[in-house]
Amino acid sequence: MLKRYFGRTAAGEAADLYTLANACGVEASITTYGGALVSLKAPDRAGRFADVVLGFHDIDGYLNAEFYPGALVGRYANRIAKGRFALNGVEYKLACNNGENSLHGGIKGFDKAVWSACEIADGDPALELTHFSPDGDEGYPGALSVRVAYTLNQNSELRIDYSATTDKDTVLNLTNHAYFNLAGEGSGDILGHVAQLNADRFTPVDSGLIPTGESRPVEGTPFDFRRPTPIGARVNERDEQLELGHGYDHNFVVNGRAGTLRKAARVVDPKSGRVLDALTTEPGIQLYIGNFLDGLSVGKSARPYGRRSGFCLETQHFPDSPNRPEFPSTVLRAGEKFESTTVFRFSV
Ligand code: BGC
């Protein structure tokens, strides 16, 4: 496993970059800053490699980017309405950083922490990252210990295993926020990519992108990706949910039993032939198509990341679950262990 210096945070903490490689030449680079997936090099149908995730060459790009590229997101990925929730009869107030809501863990979430790293020596190339979040961090209860292992196997699967424990009951929702562009990062928008989601339902939102509590059938809506459909095919249709999300920025309810690793999504770039499958044990997946990317960030290939130049498949619990008893629970009890797995498989 290669390791290099990636730069320093404003507080002077040093971050590193680790590169995992398999025998097919697929490479995944991960920085200890935010545990971010910095690059993923995968072949097209002619065997030509491209870097298929948005990102930056050094830490400065990450310090300046406000769109969570590649990052490990916590404690609570996605939104919690008005940054508050009650647990065991106690009201908790979180840092609000997205209008009146709390997004992706608050002001200094896990994406802005320097994680401790350790190479896992036996088996496929793997990197273990750990992070300790003290009681009250960003308003969340409980001292939380988080472990994330990235493993790249010989089938070109990047596997992400999450686990966590707390000393006090808390809520938790962890994800990875990689933006993929299977034609190569910086090569334009992803509207021609063809997506298929294993989801009969999605969770509609209000104007703050907070779920209304409904779990709505995708049938007959532009959210029906049960058959492979270009991401851009219906994105400009007149549809209340597309308008509220400024495009796709929604949680889909993954079919099948949460807790078992099952197919959540497949995205294909017809031009290069690259295929990305996402499997997860999580109950939901956020399809976010980079609606808020504004072209002001210039990435690894020195080209700006414009609107919809990448898509995210954020495997997760549903947004705002701490305030939604009807959604699968995000409560982690003291003494219990949270475990979750997501696999991104690359093929042609
Ligand atoms: C959210 C978007 C948000 C983005 C931040 C996504 O997970 O769903 O609404 O703008 O993260 O980069």
JSON list of N, CA and C in Angstrom, two decimals, residues 17 33 40 65 97 109 112 119 123 192 196-197 217 225 239 253 257 286 336 346:
[
{"chain": "A", "resi": 17, "resn": "LEU", "atom": "N", "xyz": [-2.37, 10.28, 2.44]},
{"chain": "A", "resi": 17, "resn": "LEU", "atom": "CA", "xyz": [-3.16, 9.66, 1.38]},
{"chain": "A", "resi": 17, "resn": "LEU", "atom": "C", "xyz": [-2.65, 8.23, 1.20]},
{"chain": "A", "resi": 33, "resn": "TYR", "atom": "N", "xyz": [-7.96, 12.82, 5.88]},
{"chain": "A", "resi": 33, "resn": "TYR", "atom": "CA", "xyz": [-8.80, 14.00, 6.10]},
{"chain": "A", "resi": 33, "resn": "TYR", "atom": "C", "xyz": [-10.23, 13.67, 5.66]},
{"chain": "A", "resi": 40, "resn": "LEU", "atom": "N", "xyz": [-10.50, 7.03, -7.76]},
{"chain": "A", "resi": 40, "resn": "LEU", "atom": "CA", "xyz": [-10.81, 5.63, -8.03]},
{"chain": "A", "resi": 40, "resn": "LEU", "atom": "C", "xyz": [-10.54, 5.43, -9.51]},
{"chain": "A", "resi": 65, "resn": "ALA", "atom": "N", "xyz": [-13.62, 22.97, -0.27]},
{"chain": "A", "resi": 65, "resn": "ALA", "atom": "CA", "xyz": [-14.83, 22.47, -0.92]},
{"chain": "A", "resi": 65, "resn": "ALA", "atom": "C", "xyz": [-15.95, 22.33, 0.11]},
{"chain": "A", "resi": 97, "resn": "ASN", "atom": "N", "xyz": [-26.53, 24.06, 9.96]},
{"chain": "A", "resi": 97, "resn": "ASN", "atom": "CA", "xyz": [-25.61, 24.56, 8.94]},
{"chain": "A", "resi": 97, "resn": "ASN", "atom": "C", "xyz": [-26.23, 24.53, 7.56]},
{"chain": "A", "resi": 109, "resn": "GLY", "atom": "N", "xyz": [-18.34, 18.20, 10.99]},
{"chain": "A", "resi": 109, "resn": "GLY", "atom": "CA", "xyz": [-18.71, 16.78, 10.97]},
{"chain": "A", "resi": 109, "resn": "GLY", "atom": "C", "xyz": [-17.49, 15.91, 10.76]},
{"chain": "A", "resi": 112, "resn": "LYS", "atom": "N", "xyz": [-14.64, 16.61, 8.31]},
{"chain": "A", "resi": 112, "resn": "LYS", "atom": "CA", "xyz": [-13.60, 17.61, 8.59]},
{"chain": "A", "resi": 112, "resn": "LYS", "atom": "C", "xyz": [-12.64, 17.14, 9.67]},
{"chain": "A", "resi": 119, "resn": "GLU", "atom": "N", "xyz": [-3.03, 0.20, 8.25]},
{"chain": "A", "resi": 119, "resn": "GLU", "atom": "CA", "xyz": [-3.17, -0.76, 7.16]},
{"chain": "A", "resi": 119, "resn": "GLU", "atom": "C", "xyz": [-3.60, -2.11, 7.72]},
{"chain": "A", "resi": 123, "resn": "GLY", "atom": "N", "xyz": [-4.91, -10.47, 3.69]},
{"chain": "A", "resi": 123, "resn": "GLY", "atom": "CA", "xyz": [-5.98, -10.49, 2.70]},
{"chain": "A", "resi": 123, "resn": "GLY", "atom": "C", "xyz": [-5.88, -9.35, 1.70]},
{"chain": "A", "resi": 192, "resn": "GLY", "atom": "N", "xyz": [-26.30, 11.65, -19.12]},
{"chain": "A", "resi": 192, "resn": "GLY", "atom": "CA", "xyz": [-26.41, 10.51, -20.05]},
{"chain": "A", "resi": 192, "resn": "GLY", "atom": "C", "xyz": [-26.14, 9.17, -19.39]},
{"chain": "A", "resi": 196, "resn": "GLN", "atom": "N", "xyz": [-30.26, 2.52, -12.63]},
{"chain": "A", "resi": 196, "resn": "GLN", "atom": "CA", "xyz": [-31.30, 1.58, -12.25]},
{"chain": "A", "resi": 196, "resn": "GLN", "atom": "C", "xyz": [-31.27, 1.48, -10.72]},
{"chain": "A", "resi": 197, "resn": "LEU", "atom": "N", "xyz": [-32.42, 1.68, -10.10]},
{"chain": "A", "resi": 197, "resn": "LEU", "atom": "CA", "xyz": [-32.48, 1.63, -8.64]},
{"chain": "A", "resi": 197, "resn": "LEU", "atom": "C", "xyz": [-33.42, 0.51, -8.22]},
{"chain": "A", "resi": 217, "resn": "PRO", "atom": "N", "xyz": [-44.88, 5.37, -3.65]},
{"chain": "A", "resi": 217, "resn": "PRO", "atom": "CA", "xyz": [-44.50, 4.50, -4.78]},
{"chain": "A", "resi": 217, "resn": "PRO", "atom": "C", "xyz": [-43.88, 5.33, -5.91]},
{"chain": "A", "resi": 225, "resn": "PHE", "atom": "N", "xyz": [-36.93, 4.34, -11.33]},
{"chain": "A", "resi": 225, "resn": "PHE", "atom": "CA", "xyz": [-35.70, 3.87, -11.96]},
{"chain": "A", "resi": 225, "resn": "PHE", "atom": "C", "xyz": [-35.62, 2.35, -11.87]},
{"chain": "A", "resi": 239, "resn": "ASP", "atom": "N", "xyz": [-42.47, 18.48, -12.18]},
{"chain": "A", "resi": 239, "resn": "ASP", "atom": "CA", "xyz": [-42.80, 17.54, -11.11]},
{"chain": "A", "resi": 239, "resn": "ASP", "atom": "C", "xyz": [-42.45, 18.24, -9.80]},
{"chain": "A", "resi": 253, "resn": "VAL", "atom": "N", "xyz": [-36.14, 4.06, -0.98]},
{"chain": "A", "resi": 253, "resn": "VAL", "atom": "CA", "xyz": [-36.26, 2.95, -0.03]},
{"chain": "A", "resi": 253, "resn": "VAL", "atom": "C", "xyz": [-35.78, 1.69, -0.76]},
{"chain": "A", "resi": 257, "resn": "ARG", "atom": "N", "xyz": [-34.54, -6.74, 2.51]},
{"chain": "A", "resi": 257, "resn": "ARG", "atom": "CA", "xyz": [-34.44, -6.58, 3.95]},
{"chain": "A", "resi": 257, "resn": "ARG", "atom": "C", "xyz": [-33.20, -5.78, 4.35]},
{"chain": "A", "resi": 286, "resn": "GLN", "atom": "N", "xyz": [-29.55, 7.70, -1.10]},
{"chain": "A", "resi": 286, "resn": "GLN", "atom": "CA", "xyz": [-29.83, 9.04, -1.60]},
{"chain": "A", "resi": 286, "resn": "GLN", "atom": "C", "xyz": [-29.21, 9.14, -2.99]},
{"chain": "A", "resi": 336, "resn": "GLU", "atom": "N", "xyz": [-24.36, -1.23, 22.56]},
{"chain": "A", "resi": 336, "resn": "GLU", "atom": "CA", "xyz": [-24.62, -1.97, 21.32]},
{"chain": "A", "resi": 336, "resn": "GLU", "atom": "C", "xyz": [-23.59, -1.57, 20.26]},
{"chain": "A", "resi": 346, "resn": "PHE", "atom": "N", "xyz": [-17.01, -2.13, -9.52]},
{"chain": "A", "resi": 346, "resn": "PHE", "atom": "CA", "xyz": [-16.71, -1.55, -10.84]},
{"chain": "A", "resi": 346, "resn": "PHE", "atom": "C", "xyz": [-16.50, -2.65, -11.86]}
]
